[in-house]
Coordinates of C-alpha atoms in Angstrom, one line a residue:
Chain A
X1 CA -0.4 -63.9 -184.3
X2 CA 0.5 -67.2 -182.7
X3 CA -0.5 -68.0 -179.2
X4 CA 2.2 -67.2 -176.6
X5 CA 2.5 -67.5 -172.9
X6 CA 2.7 -64.6 -170.4
X7 CA 3.5 -64.9 -166.8
X8 CA 3.1 -62.3 -164.0
X9 CA 4.5 -62.6 -160.5
X10 CA 2.1 -60.4 -158.4
X11 CA 4.2 -59.7 -155.3
X12 CA 2.7 -56.4 -154.4
X13 CA -0.6 -56.0 -152.6
X14 CA -1.0 -52.4 -153.6
X15 CA -4.4 -51.4 -155.3
X16 CA -2.6 -49.5 -158.0
X17 CA -0.2 -52.3 -158.9
X18 CA -3.0 -55.0 -158.6
X19 CA -5.0 -53.1 -161.1
X20 CA -2.0 -52.8 -163.5
X21 CA -1.4 -56.6 -163.1
X22 CA -4.9 -57.5 -164.0
X23 CA -5.1 -55.0 -166.9
X24 CA -1.9 -56.5 -168.3
X25 CA -3.1 -60.0 -167.7
X26 CA -6.6 -59.6 -169.1
X27 CA -5.2 -57.6 -172.1
X28 CA -2.7 -60.4 -172.9
X29 CA -5.4 -63.1 -172.6
X30 CA -7.7 -61.1 -174.8
X31 CA -5.0 -61.2 -177.4
X32 CA -5.0 -64.9 -177.4
X33 CA -2.0 -65.4 -175.0
X34 CA -2.1 -68.1 -172.3
X35 CA -1.6 -66.2 -169.0
X36 CA -0.5 -67.3 -165.6
X37 CA -0.6 -65.0 -162.6
X38 CA 1.5 -66.1 -159.6
X39 CA 0.4 -64.4 -156.4
X40 CA 3.1 -64.2 -153.7
X41 CA 3.7 -62.4 -150.4
X42 CA 1.4 -59.3 -150.2
X43 CA -0.1 -60.2 -153.6
X44 CA -2.1 -62.9 -151.8
X45 CA -4.1 -60.1 -150.1
X46 CA -5.7 -59.4 -153.4
X47 CA -7.1 -63.0 -153.3
X48 CA -8.4 -62.9 -149.8
X49 CA -12.2 -63.3 -149.3
X50 CA -13.6 -60.0 -148.0
X51 CA -15.4 -61.7 -145.0
X52 CA -13.8 -63.2 -142.0
X53 CA -13.3 -67.0 -142.4
X54 CA -12.9 -69.1 -139.2
X55 CA -9.8 -71.2 -139.3
X56 CA -7.3 -72.5 -136.7
X57 CA -4.3 -70.3 -136.5
X58 CA -1.2 -69.7 -134.3
X59 CA -1.0 -66.4 -132.5
X60 CA 1.5 -65.0 -135.0
X61 CA -0.6 -66.1 -138.0
X62 CA -3.6 -64.4 -136.4
X63 CA -1.6 -61.2 -136.0
X64 CA -0.7 -61.3 -139.7
X65 CA -4.3 -61.9 -140.7
X66 CA -5.4 -59.0 -138.6
X67 CA -2.8 -56.7 -140.2
X68 CA -3.2 -57.7 -143.7
X69 CA -5.9 -56.2 -145.9
X70 CA -8.9 -58.6 -146.8
X71 CA -9.4 -58.4 -150.5
X72 CA -9.7 -55.8 -153.4
X73 CA -11.8 -53.3 -151.4
X74 CA -9.3 -53.0 -148.6
X75 CA -6.1 -52.5 -150.5
X76 CA -4.1 -49.2 -150.2
X77 CA -2.2 -47.6 -153.0
X78 CA 1.6 -47.5 -153.3
X79 CA 1.9 -43.8 -153.2
X80 CA 0.0 -41.1 -151.5
X81 CA -2.3 -43.4 -149.7
X82 CA -2.8 -41.0 -146.7
X83 CA -4.3 -43.7 -144.6
X84 CA -6.6 -45.0 -147.3
X85 CA -7.8 -41.6 -148.7
X86 CA -5.6 -42.1 -151.8
X87 CA -7.1 -45.5 -152.5
X88 CA -10.6 -44.0 -152.1
X89 CA -9.9 -41.1 -154.4
X90 CA -8.5 -43.4 -157.1
X91 CA -11.5 -45.8 -156.8
X92 CA -13.8 -42.8 -156.9
X93 CA -12.3 -41.3 -160.0
X94 CA -12.0 -44.7 -161.7
X95 CA -15.7 -45.4 -161.1
X96 CA -16.6 -41.9 -162.4
X97 CA -14.7 -42.5 -165.5
X98 CA -16.2 -45.9 -166.0
X99 CA -12.9 -47.8 -165.7
X100 CA -13.3 -51.4 -164.7
X101 CA -12.8 -52.0 -160.9
X102 CA -10.3 -54.5 -159.6
X103 CA -13.1 -56.8 -158.5
X104 CA -14.5 -56.8 -162.1
X105 CA -11.0 -57.4 -163.5
X106 CA -10.6 -60.5 -161.3
X107 CA -13.9 -61.7 -162.6
X108 CA -12.8 -61.0 -166.2
X109 CA -9.5 -62.9 -165.5
X110 CA -11.4 -66.0 -164.5
X111 CA -13.7 -65.8 -167.6
X112 CA -10.7 -65.5 -169.8
X113 CA -9.2 -68.7 -168.2
X114 CA -6.2 -66.9 -166.7
X115 CA -4.5 -69.3 -164.4
X116 CA -4.4 -67.7 -161.0
X117 CA -1.9 -69.4 -158.7
X118 CA -1.4 -68.8 -155.0
X119 CA 2.2 -69.3 -153.9
X120 CA 2.1 -72.0 -151.2
X121 CA 5.3 -71.0 -149.5
X122 CA 4.1 -67.4 -149.0
X123 CA 0.8 -68.8 -147.7
X124 CA 2.8 -70.7 -145.2
X125 CA 4.8 -67.6 -144.2
X126 CA 1.8 -65.4 -143.7
X127 CA -0.4 -68.2 -142.3
X128 CA -3.0 -67.9 -145.0
X129 CA -5.1 -71.0 -145.6
X130 CA -7.0 -72.0 -148.8
X131 CA -10.4 -71.5 -147.1
X132 CA -9.5 -67.8 -146.8
X133 CA -8.9 -67.2 -150.5
X134 CA -11.4 -66.8 -153.3
X135 CA -12.5 -69.8 -155.4
X136 CA -11.0 -70.9 -158.7
X137 CA -7.3 -70.8 -157.7
X138 CA -4.5 -73.2 -158.2
X139 CA -1.8 -73.8 -155.5
X140 CA 1.8 -74.3 -156.3
X141 CA 5.3 -73.2 -155.6
X142 CA 8.1 -71.4 -157.4
X143 CA 9.2 -74.4 -159.5
X144 CA 5.8 -74.5 -161.2
X145 CA 6.1 -70.8 -161.9
X146 CA 9.6 -71.2 -163.4
X147 CA 8.6 -74.0 -165.6
X148 CA 6.0 -71.7 -167.2
X149 CA 8.2 -68.6 -167.3
X150 CA 10.9 -70.5 -169.2
X151 CA 8.4 -71.0 -172.0
X152 CA 6.8 -67.6 -171.9
X153 CA 7.4 -64.5 -174.1
X154 CA 6.4 -62.0 -171.4
X155 CA 7.5 -62.4 -167.8
X156 CA 6.9 -59.5 -165.3
X157 CA 7.4 -59.1 -161.6
X158 CA 5.0 -56.6 -160.2
Chain B
X1 CA 24.7 -59.2 -182.4
X2 CA 21.3 -59.0 -184.1
X3 CA 18.9 -56.2 -183.4
X4 CA 16.3 -57.1 -180.6
X5 CA 13.5 -55.4 -178.9
X6 CA 13.3 -54.3 -175.3
X7 CA 10.3 -52.9 -173.5
X8 CA 10.0 -51.3 -170.1
X9 CA 6.8 -50.6 -168.3
X10 CA 7.7 -47.6 -166.1
X11 CA 5.0 -47.7 -163.4
X12 CA 7.0 -46.0 -160.7
X13 CA 7.4 -42.3 -160.4
X14 CA 10.4 -42.5 -157.9
X15 CA 13.5 -40.7 -159.0
X16 CA 15.8 -43.7 -158.3
X17 CA 13.6 -46.1 -160.3
X18 CA 13.1 -43.5 -163.1
X19 CA 17.0 -43.2 -163.4
X20 CA 17.3 -47.0 -163.4
X21 CA 14.7 -47.2 -166.2
X22 CA 16.4 -44.7 -168.4
X23 CA 19.9 -46.2 -167.8
X24 CA 18.6 -49.6 -168.9
X25 CA 16.7 -48.1 -171.8
X26 CA 19.5 -46.0 -173.1
X27 CA 22.0 -48.8 -172.5
X28 CA 19.8 -51.2 -174.6
X29 CA 19.3 -48.7 -177.4
X30 CA 23.1 -48.0 -177.5
X31 CA 23.6 -51.7 -178.0
X32 CA 21.4 -51.5 -181.1
X33 CA 18.1 -52.8 -179.5
X34 CA 14.8 -51.2 -180.4
X35 CA 13.5 -49.9 -177.1
X36 CA 9.9 -48.9 -176.1
X37 CA 9.2 -47.4 -172.7
X38 CA 5.5 -47.5 -171.7
X39 CA 4.8 -44.9 -168.9
X40 CA 1.8 -45.7 -166.7
X41 CA 0.4 -44.6 -163.4
X42 CA 3.0 -42.7 -161.4
X43 CA 5.5 -43.1 -164.2
X44 CA 3.6 -40.4 -166.0
X45 CA 4.9 -37.9 -163.5
X46 CA 8.4 -38.3 -165.0
X47 CA 7.0 -37.0 -168.3
X48 CA 5.2 -33.9 -166.9
X49 CA 6.4 -30.5 -168.0
X50 CA 7.9 -28.7 -165.1
X51 CA 5.9 -25.5 -165.5
X52 CA 2.1 -25.3 -164.9
X53 CA 0.0 -25.8 -168.0
X54 CA -3.5 -24.3 -168.0
X55 CA -6.1 -26.9 -169.0
X56 CA -9.8 -27.5 -168.1
X57 CA -10.0 -30.1 -165.3
X58 CA -12.6 -31.5 -162.9
X59 CA -12.1 -30.8 -159.2
X60 CA -10.7 -34.3 -158.5
X61 CA -8.3 -34.1 -161.6
X62 CA -7.1 -30.8 -160.1
X63 CA -6.4 -32.4 -156.8
X64 CA -4.3 -35.2 -158.3
X65 CA -2.5 -32.6 -160.5
X66 CA -1.6 -30.6 -157.3
X67 CA -0.4 -33.7 -155.4
X68 CA 1.6 -35.3 -158.1
X69 CA 5.2 -34.1 -158.8
X70 CA 5.7 -32.2 -162.0
X71 CA 8.7 -33.6 -163.9
X72 CA 12.1 -35.0 -163.1
X73 CA 13.3 -32.3 -160.8
X74 CA 10.4 -32.9 -158.4
X75 CA 10.4 -36.6 -157.9
X76 CA 11.3 -38.2 -154.6
X77 CA 13.2 -41.4 -154.1
X78 CA 11.6 -44.7 -153.1
X79 CA 13.5 -45.2 -149.8
X80 CA 14.9 -42.6 -147.3
X81 CA 13.4 -39.7 -149.1
X82 CA 12.9 -37.8 -145.8
X83 CA 10.5 -35.2 -147.4
X84 CA 12.7 -34.7 -150.4
X85 CA 16.1 -34.6 -148.6
X86 CA 17.0 -38.1 -149.8
X87 CA 16.3 -37.1 -153.4
X88 CA 18.5 -33.9 -153.1
X89 CA 21.3 -35.9 -151.6
X90 CA 21.1 -38.3 -154.4
X91 CA 21.0 -35.6 -157.0
X92 CA 23.9 -33.8 -155.4
X93 CA 26.1 -36.9 -155.2
X94 CA 25.3 -37.9 -158.8
X95 CA 26.2 -34.5 -160.0
X96 CA 29.5 -34.5 -158.0
X97 CA 30.4 -37.8 -159.5
X98 CA 29.5 -36.6 -163.0
X99 CA 26.7 -39.2 -163.5
X100 CA 24.1 -38.2 -166.1
X101 CA 21.0 -36.6 -164.6
X102 CA 17.5 -37.9 -165.3
X103 CA 16.8 -34.8 -167.5
X104 CA 19.8 -35.6 -169.6
X105 CA 18.9 -39.3 -169.8
X106 CA 15.4 -38.4 -171.1
X107 CA 17.1 -36.2 -173.8
X108 CA 19.5 -39.1 -174.6
X109 CA 16.5 -41.5 -174.9
X110 CA 14.9 -39.2 -177.5
X111 CA 18.2 -38.9 -179.5
X112 CA 18.4 -42.7 -179.4
X113 CA 15.0 -43.0 -180.9
X114 CA 13.6 -44.8 -177.9
X115 CA 9.8 -44.9 -178.2
X116 CA 8.3 -43.3 -175.2
X117 CA 4.6 -44.1 -174.8
X118 CA 2.2 -42.5 -172.4
X119 CA -0.6 -44.9 -171.2
X120 CA -3.8 -43.3 -172.2
X121 CA -5.8 -45.1 -169.5
X122 CA -3.6 -43.9 -166.7
X123 CA -3.7 -40.4 -168.1
X124 CA -7.5 -40.7 -167.9
X125 CA -7.5 -41.9 -164.3
X126 CA -5.1 -39.3 -163.1
X127 CA -6.7 -36.6 -165.3
X128 CA -3.4 -35.7 -167.1
X129 CA -3.7 -34.2 -170.6
X130 CA -1.3 -34.3 -173.5
X131 CA -0.5 -30.6 -173.2
X132 CA 0.9 -31.2 -169.7
X133 CA 3.4 -33.8 -170.9
X134 CA 6.7 -33.2 -172.6
X135 CA 7.0 -33.3 -176.4
X136 CA 7.9 -36.3 -178.5
X137 CA 5.7 -38.9 -176.9
X138 CA 3.3 -41.4 -178.4
X139 CA -0.1 -42.2 -176.8
X140 CA -1.5 -45.7 -176.6
X141 CA -3.1 -48.4 -174.4
X142 CA -2.0 -51.7 -173.0
X143 CA -2.7 -53.7 -176.2
X144 CA -0.1 -51.7 -178.1
X145 CA 2.5 -52.4 -175.3
X146 CA 1.6 -56.1 -175.3
X147 CA 2.0 -56.4 -179.1
X148 CA 5.6 -55.2 -178.7
X149 CA 6.4 -57.1 -175.5
X150 CA 5.3 -60.4 -177.3
X151 CA 8.2 -59.8 -179.8
X152 CA 10.8 -58.5 -177.3
X153 CA 13.7 -60.2 -175.7
X154 CA 13.8 -58.0 -172.6
X155 CA 10.6 -57.0 -170.9
X156 CA 10.7 -55.3 -167.5
X157 CA 8.2 -53.8 -165.1
X158 CA 9.7 -51.0 -163.1
Chain C
X1 CA 14.5 -79.5 -170.6
X2 CA 17.3 -77.4 -172.3
X3 CA 19.5 -75.1 -170.3
X4 CA 18.2 -71.6 -170.4
X5 CA 19.4 -68.3 -168.9
X6 CA 17.5 -66.3 -166.3
X7 CA 18.6 -62.8 -165.1
X8 CA 17.2 -60.8 -162.2
X9 CA 17.9 -57.1 -161.5
X10 CA 17.7 -56.8 -157.7
X11 CA 17.0 -53.1 -157.3
X12 CA 15.1 -53.3 -154.0
X13 CA 16.8 -53.7 -150.6
X14 CA 13.7 -54.8 -148.9
X15 CA 14.0 -58.1 -147.0
X16 CA 10.8 -59.5 -148.5
X17 CA 11.8 -58.7 -152.0
X18 CA 15.3 -60.0 -151.4
X19 CA 14.0 -63.2 -150.2
X20 CA 11.7 -63.5 -153.3
X21 CA 14.7 -62.8 -155.6
X22 CA 16.9 -65.5 -154.1
X23 CA 14.0 -68.0 -154.0
X24 CA 13.4 -67.4 -157.7
X25 CA 17.1 -67.4 -158.5
X26 CA 18.0 -70.6 -156.6
X27 CA 14.8 -72.3 -157.9
X28 CA 15.8 -71.4 -161.5
X29 CA 19.4 -72.6 -160.9
X30 CA 18.2 -75.8 -159.4
X31 CA 16.2 -76.4 -162.6
X32 CA 19.4 -76.2 -164.6
X33 CA 19.2 -72.7 -165.7
X34 CA 22.2 -70.3 -165.8
X35 CA 21.3 -67.5 -163.4
X36 CA 22.7 -63.9 -163.1
X37 CA 21.6 -61.5 -160.3
X38 CA 22.5 -57.9 -161.0
X39 CA 22.4 -55.9 -157.7
X40 CA 21.8 -52.2 -158.2
X41 CA 20.9 -49.2 -156.0
X42 CA 19.3 -50.5 -152.6
X43 CA 19.9 -54.0 -153.7
X44 CA 23.5 -53.5 -152.9
X45 CA 22.6 -53.4 -149.3
X46 CA 21.8 -57.1 -149.3
X47 CA 25.4 -57.7 -150.2
X48 CA 27.1 -55.6 -147.6
X49 CA 29.2 -57.3 -144.9
X50 CA 27.5 -57.0 -141.6
X51 CA 30.5 -55.6 -139.8
X52 CA 32.0 -52.1 -140.3
X53 CA 34.7 -52.0 -142.8
X54 CA 37.2 -49.1 -142.6
X55 CA 37.6 -47.4 -145.9
X56 CA 38.3 -43.8 -147.1
X57 CA 35.1 -42.0 -147.9
X58 CA 33.8 -38.5 -148.6
X59 CA 31.4 -37.0 -146.0
X60 CA 28.4 -37.6 -148.2
X61 CA 29.5 -41.3 -148.8
X62 CA 29.8 -41.6 -145.0
X63 CA 26.3 -40.3 -144.5
X64 CA 24.9 -42.9 -147.1
X65 CA 26.9 -45.7 -145.5
X66 CA 25.4 -44.7 -142.0
X67 CA 21.8 -44.6 -143.3
X68 CA 21.9 -47.7 -145.4
X69 CA 21.4 -51.1 -143.7
X70 CA 24.4 -53.4 -143.5
X71 CA 23.5 -56.9 -144.9
X72 CA 20.6 -59.4 -144.7
X73 CA 20.0 -59.1 -140.9
X74 CA 19.5 -55.3 -141.1
X75 CA 17.0 -55.1 -144.0
X76 CA 13.4 -53.9 -143.4
X77 CA 10.4 -55.2 -145.2
X78 CA 8.5 -53.2 -147.9
X79 CA 5.2 -53.1 -146.1
X80 CA 4.3 -52.9 -142.5
X81 CA 7.8 -52.6 -141.3
X82 CA 6.8 -50.6 -138.3
X83 CA 10.4 -49.5 -137.6
X84 CA 11.8 -53.1 -138.0
X85 CA 9.1 -54.9 -136.1
X86 CA 7.6 -56.3 -139.3
X87 CA 10.9 -57.6 -140.4
X88 CA 11.4 -59.2 -137.0
X89 CA 8.0 -60.9 -137.2
X90 CA 8.6 -62.2 -140.7
X91 CA 12.0 -63.6 -139.7
X92 CA 10.6 -65.1 -136.6
X93 CA 7.7 -66.8 -138.4
X94 CA 10.1 -68.1 -141.2
X95 CA 12.4 -69.5 -138.7
X96 CA 9.6 -71.3 -136.8
X97 CA 8.2 -72.7 -140.1
X98 CA 11.6 -73.9 -141.1
X99 CA 11.9 -71.7 -144.2
X100 CA 15.4 -70.9 -145.4
X101 CA 16.7 -67.5 -144.2
X102 CA 18.1 -64.9 -146.6
X103 CA 21.6 -65.6 -145.3
X104 CA 21.2 -69.3 -146.2
X105 CA 19.7 -68.4 -149.5
X106 CA 22.7 -66.3 -150.4
X107 CA 25.0 -69.3 -149.5
X108 CA 22.8 -71.6 -151.6
X109 CA 23.1 -69.1 -154.5
X110 CA 26.9 -69.3 -154.3
X111 CA 26.9 -73.1 -154.2
X112 CA 24.6 -73.2 -157.3
X113 CA 27.1 -71.0 -159.2
X114 CA 24.6 -68.2 -159.6
X115 CA 26.6 -65.2 -160.9
X116 CA 26.1 -62.3 -158.4
X117 CA 27.1 -59.0 -160.0
X118 CA 27.3 -55.6 -158.1
X119 CA 26.4 -52.7 -160.3
X120 CA 29.5 -50.4 -160.3
X121 CA 27.6 -47.3 -161.2
X122 CA 25.3 -47.7 -158.1
X123 CA 28.4 -48.5 -156.0
X124 CA 29.7 -45.1 -157.1
X125 CA 26.5 -43.2 -156.4
X126 CA 26.1 -44.7 -153.0
X127 CA 29.9 -44.6 -152.3
X128 CA 30.1 -48.3 -151.6
X129 CA 33.5 -50.0 -152.0
X130 CA 34.3 -53.6 -152.9
X131 CA 35.9 -54.2 -149.5
X132 CA 32.4 -53.5 -147.9
X133 CA 30.7 -56.2 -149.9
X134 CA 30.7 -60.0 -149.4
X135 CA 33.2 -62.2 -151.3
X136 CA 32.4 -64.0 -154.5
X137 CA 30.9 -61.2 -156.4
X138 CA 31.6 -59.9 -159.9
X139 CA 31.6 -56.1 -160.7
X140 CA 30.1 -54.8 -163.9
X141 CA 27.8 -52.2 -165.4
X142 CA 24.5 -52.2 -167.2
X143 CA 25.9 -53.2 -170.6
X144 CA 27.1 -56.5 -169.1
X145 CA 23.6 -57.1 -167.7
X146 CA 21.9 -56.2 -171.0
X147 CA 24.2 -58.6 -173.0
X148 CA 23.0 -61.5 -170.7
X149 CA 19.3 -60.4 -170.7
X150 CA 19.2 -60.3 -174.4
X151 CA 19.9 -64.1 -174.4
X152 CA 17.8 -65.0 -171.4
X153 CA 14.3 -66.6 -171.3
X154 CA 13.5 -65.0 -167.9
X155 CA 14.3 -61.4 -167.1
X156 CA 12.9 -59.8 -164.0
X157 CA 13.2 -56.4 -162.2
X158 CA 12.6 -56.8 -158.5

């Protein structure tokens, strides 16, 4: 099989959708495809460092930062979250069944050379700064995503 | 027009998104395309038999089974569900306007030889067993989906 | 770069997803791609005129019309909407940071000759009539969308 490109826009910051995104992305990379994940809006929450990072922010940006979950451990699920209980249940059952966690999937994505891009416009809207996101990311806008998607075989919006 | 492939990942278990998925899938098959629907996470609820099936389950799997809707008649809608009222309104108005129901769409999909695949990893996470799902499905993982998507003209994540 | 086609199914009527749809669509058109946006289900809310339009409706259609938001200014966001507060915060911060509003993005889409299609079946389900939607739209069903998607390089479901 020849090498193809795949792109995923990760718009959602839900744990279940984040897991789905990374399973598709790492699966595609493992097949030999070149994969780009473009994280935008709530999807940026997946990339936040789990500890607080001290940066200068406007009041509104501070409010967003408070309200938005910080990294993989803090995400809720898209259905039946029940204030976090659903997410806990899902993580518990995935652990028990030896299914890779989101944190491990992110590490796998890096090892498989998946290009993880943070959408700079969304970072601007939500007041998120580079220091607050995990290492190993690229930073770009929608034009960069579109150039890749135009050449890719698989393009998904999640 | 030549025969192309289409794939749909049906991640959502919302009635409205399920209907949209099957309308796109059956429409594409009717045009002569080869269509694969890959049901994952909440999308598996669409495929559940509507009666209770007695299978051995762990406590956690039993809880998931209780909480998750059983088949097309039990699904809610993604917006304005109001504890099921929204779904009822939508079904009522679709019936009155002679629009095909989800149950009929699923039958159509089978008649049009649409390949309906249940994601085995998601079945594992949610503790869903083959006996609990409708007949005529295939069972596979993400690699099988990706192989098809790499060759398809239309790939959607719903 | 050659001219390619892009299609977007805009199923969601959430402000954040609507903005994402139009940013992708206008970005793609600006690159020289031919872009079609197919608005279905809640996505039709984005296209509603913001003032009340007097048309004959059944009781059920009137109820839907009352419950559904009328145009870009009335949409909520998909996460942390808090009864509209989230949407207000997002609009406030986007304005302050000089990011194009949804209303402006829709105007841009028209100027860039993006084909905006309202899904006639969804209009039927939700009881929405042409007079209630903004000018400059086309009206078609899923077959028309699929014909375009089969030839497009980028197909997204949002």
